[in-house]
């Protein structure tokens, strides 16, 4: 019997987005690229994301990072596994590790495709909080795993005062060691201690995105300090490591799922609260410089109370600038299904600018001609 996730014939052509529905690829199989991001390269869009398997086991990585290609954003061709997990149990990306939110960018100097992702070694929960980096000569891979680490070891954030640039005192370290820090908001969260604790070993890095600016400089945005604080960290010219310059953003405010866009010279960050796989209200923040200061504006979602409260039952992963169209961005989000991870759905909605601020409203079905009316 044909599975529910394989519902259409492979020759079906799509000409619209249907947020939250099964989205078949060229084989008629639901696209398997969760927590993903998109790279536009040589006229083609490439969608990279977490390949999930069925059941709760699918919340860990058993296959790797899947890649699909498309010319029109509606019809996606399965290009296979761009980065495979390893059968070597000693590998940092051993099958069964947690490998989340992969993002790929192209480096025009080195001509390499560079992938960053959130990595948790197998069977250690979310305690590792590592960044993984892989590299490829071709856009669809195969990507070679390079290394995993906690970023910015030995570097102080640019935006903390000189008096805070010191490792923890013994009594501060003892205090922090006793705290239970599960990764969500807490009234006793020590909002200015964890980056000092992690100075020598590197900063915790979980949910993440990459953002390449107009001048080619790339940035890694990651949930750090037990999810309490976002870090925005410049990458080296080859995009393979941190450049040694980063800032802390919204200490103690707990943002996950960062997605960044730039519009008319301003940077907009859409992110979420920290509630595990459960959907929560999105947030939008703005800055004139990527290193801040950042200002949180509120919730970008418009609609019913429930839609605003749960971001249309989804969590942000990427904001896609549609090529060849001014002012045209697609908000990409995941509707997670942790009990049957492979059946996670994709919520893609048009970004609508209202009074200079990106907003998002629900559409059952829409296509790119929407932007002719909205932003034309
Ligand atoms: C929310 C994050 O955004 C996801 O990427 C994943 O890490 C889950 N938490 C795990 O609970």
PDB file of N, CA and C and ligand atoms in Angstrom, residues 50 98 100-101 118 126 207 256-257 272 275-277 315-316 336, ligand 1:
ATOM      1  N   UNK A  50      17.504  18.372   7.476  1.00  0.00           N
ATOM      2  CA  UNK A  50      17.697  17.124   8.225  1.00  0.00           C
ATOM      3  C   UNK A  50      16.852  16.024   7.596  1.00  0.00           C
ATOM      4  N   UNK A  98      22.817  13.722  17.049  1.00  0.00           N
ATOM      5  CA  UNK A  98      21.793  14.723  16.726  1.00  0.00           C
ATOM      6  C   UNK A  98      22.454  15.746  15.810  1.00  0.00           C
ATOM      7  N   UNK A 100      21.327  18.934  13.528  1.00  0.00           N
ATOM      8  CA  UNK A 100      20.154  19.775  13.282  1.00  0.00           C
ATOM      9  C   UNK A 100      20.501  21.053  12.539  1.00  0.00           C
ATOM     10  N   UNK A 101      19.466  21.559  11.837  1.00  0.00           N
ATOM     11  CA  UNK A 101      19.470  22.887  11.218  1.00  0.00           C
ATOM     12  C   UNK A 101      20.679  23.144  10.323  1.00  0.00           C
ATOM     13  N   UNK A 118      24.203  22.218  13.769  1.00  0.00           N
ATOM     14  CA  UNK A 118      24.242  21.986  15.215  1.00  0.00           C
ATOM     15  C   UNK A 118      24.457  20.486  15.415  1.00  0.00           C
ATOM     16  N   UNK A 126      21.512  16.941  24.698  1.00  0.00           N
ATOM     17  CA  UNK A 126      21.895  18.232  24.095  1.00  0.00           C
ATOM     18  C   UNK A 126      23.047  18.888  24.863  1.00  0.00           C
ATOM     19  N   UNK A 207      20.627  25.793  18.177  1.00  0.00           N
ATOM     20  CA  UNK A 207      19.923  26.244  16.959  1.00  0.00           C
ATOM     21  C   UNK A 207      20.740  27.325  16.245  1.00  0.00           C
ATOM     22  N   UNK A 256      15.326  30.723  20.076  1.00  0.00           N
ATOM     23  CA  UNK A 256      15.786  29.607  19.233  1.00  0.00           C
ATOM     24  C   UNK A 256      15.435  29.907  17.782  1.00  0.00           C
ATOM     25  N   UNK A 257      15.806  28.988  16.898  1.00  0.00           N
ATOM     26  CA  UNK A 257      15.345  29.005  15.508  1.00  0.00           C
ATOM     27  C   UNK A 257      15.643  30.319  14.785  1.00  0.00           C
ATOM     28  N   UNK A 272      12.295  32.163  17.689  1.00  0.00           N
ATOM     29  CA  UNK A 272      11.188  31.605  18.485  1.00  0.00           C
ATOM     30  C   UNK A 272      11.558  31.646  19.958  1.00  0.00           C
ATOM     31  N   UNK A 275      10.750  26.080  23.569  1.00  0.00           N
ATOM     32  CA  UNK A 275       9.790  25.141  24.173  1.00  0.00           C
ATOM     33  C   UNK A 275       9.907  23.759  23.528  1.00  0.00           C
ATOM     34  N   UNK A 276      11.126  23.309  23.290  1.00  0.00           N
ATOM     35  CA  UNK A 276      11.331  21.975  22.724  1.00  0.00           C
ATOM     36  C   UNK A 276      10.736  21.884  21.329  1.00  0.00           C
ATOM     37  N   UNK A 277       9.979  20.793  21.067  1.00  0.00           N
ATOM     38  CA  UNK A 277       9.359  20.627  19.744  1.00  0.00           C
ATOM     39  C   UNK A 277       8.022  21.350  19.648  1.00  0.00           C
ATOM     40  N   UNK A 315       7.800  26.519  13.568  1.00  0.00           N
ATOM     41  CA  UNK A 315       8.975  27.208  14.142  1.00  0.00           C
ATOM     42  C   UNK A 315       9.903  27.596  12.996  1.00  0.00           C
ATOM     43  N   UNK A 316      10.365  28.820  13.005  1.00  0.00           N
ATOM     44  CA  UNK A 316      11.182  29.361  11.905  1.00  0.00           C
ATOM     45  C   UNK A 316      12.430  28.517  11.642  1.00  0.00           C
ATOM     46  N   UNK A 336       6.941  20.547  13.427  1.00  0.00           N
ATOM     47  CA  UNK A 336       7.601  19.318  13.887  1.00  0.00           C
ATOM     48  C   UNK A 336       6.585  18.249  14.242  1.00  0.00           C
TER      49      UNK A 336
HETATM   50  C1  LIG B   1      13.786  23.189  19.282  1.00  0.00           C
HETATM   51  C2  LIG B   1      14.827  23.408  18.260  1.00  0.00           C
HETATM   52  O1  LIG B   1      14.484  24.532  17.525  1.00  0.00           O
HETATM   53  C3  LIG B   1      14.944  22.196  17.372  1.00  0.00           C
HETATM   54  O2  LIG B   1      15.888  22.426  16.377  1.00  0.00           O
HETATM   55  C4  LIG B   1      15.309  21.032  18.253  1.00  0.00           C
HETATM   56  O3  LIG B   1      16.566  21.244  18.819  1.00  0.00           O
HETATM   57  C5  LIG B   1      14.276  20.862  19.347  1.00  0.00           C
HETATM   58  N1  LIG B   1      14.148  22.076  20.115  1.00  0.00           N
HETATM   59  C6  LIG B   1      14.613  19.724  20.272  1.00  0.00           C
HETATM   60  O4  LIG B   1      13.715  19.691  21.349  1.00  0.00           O
END
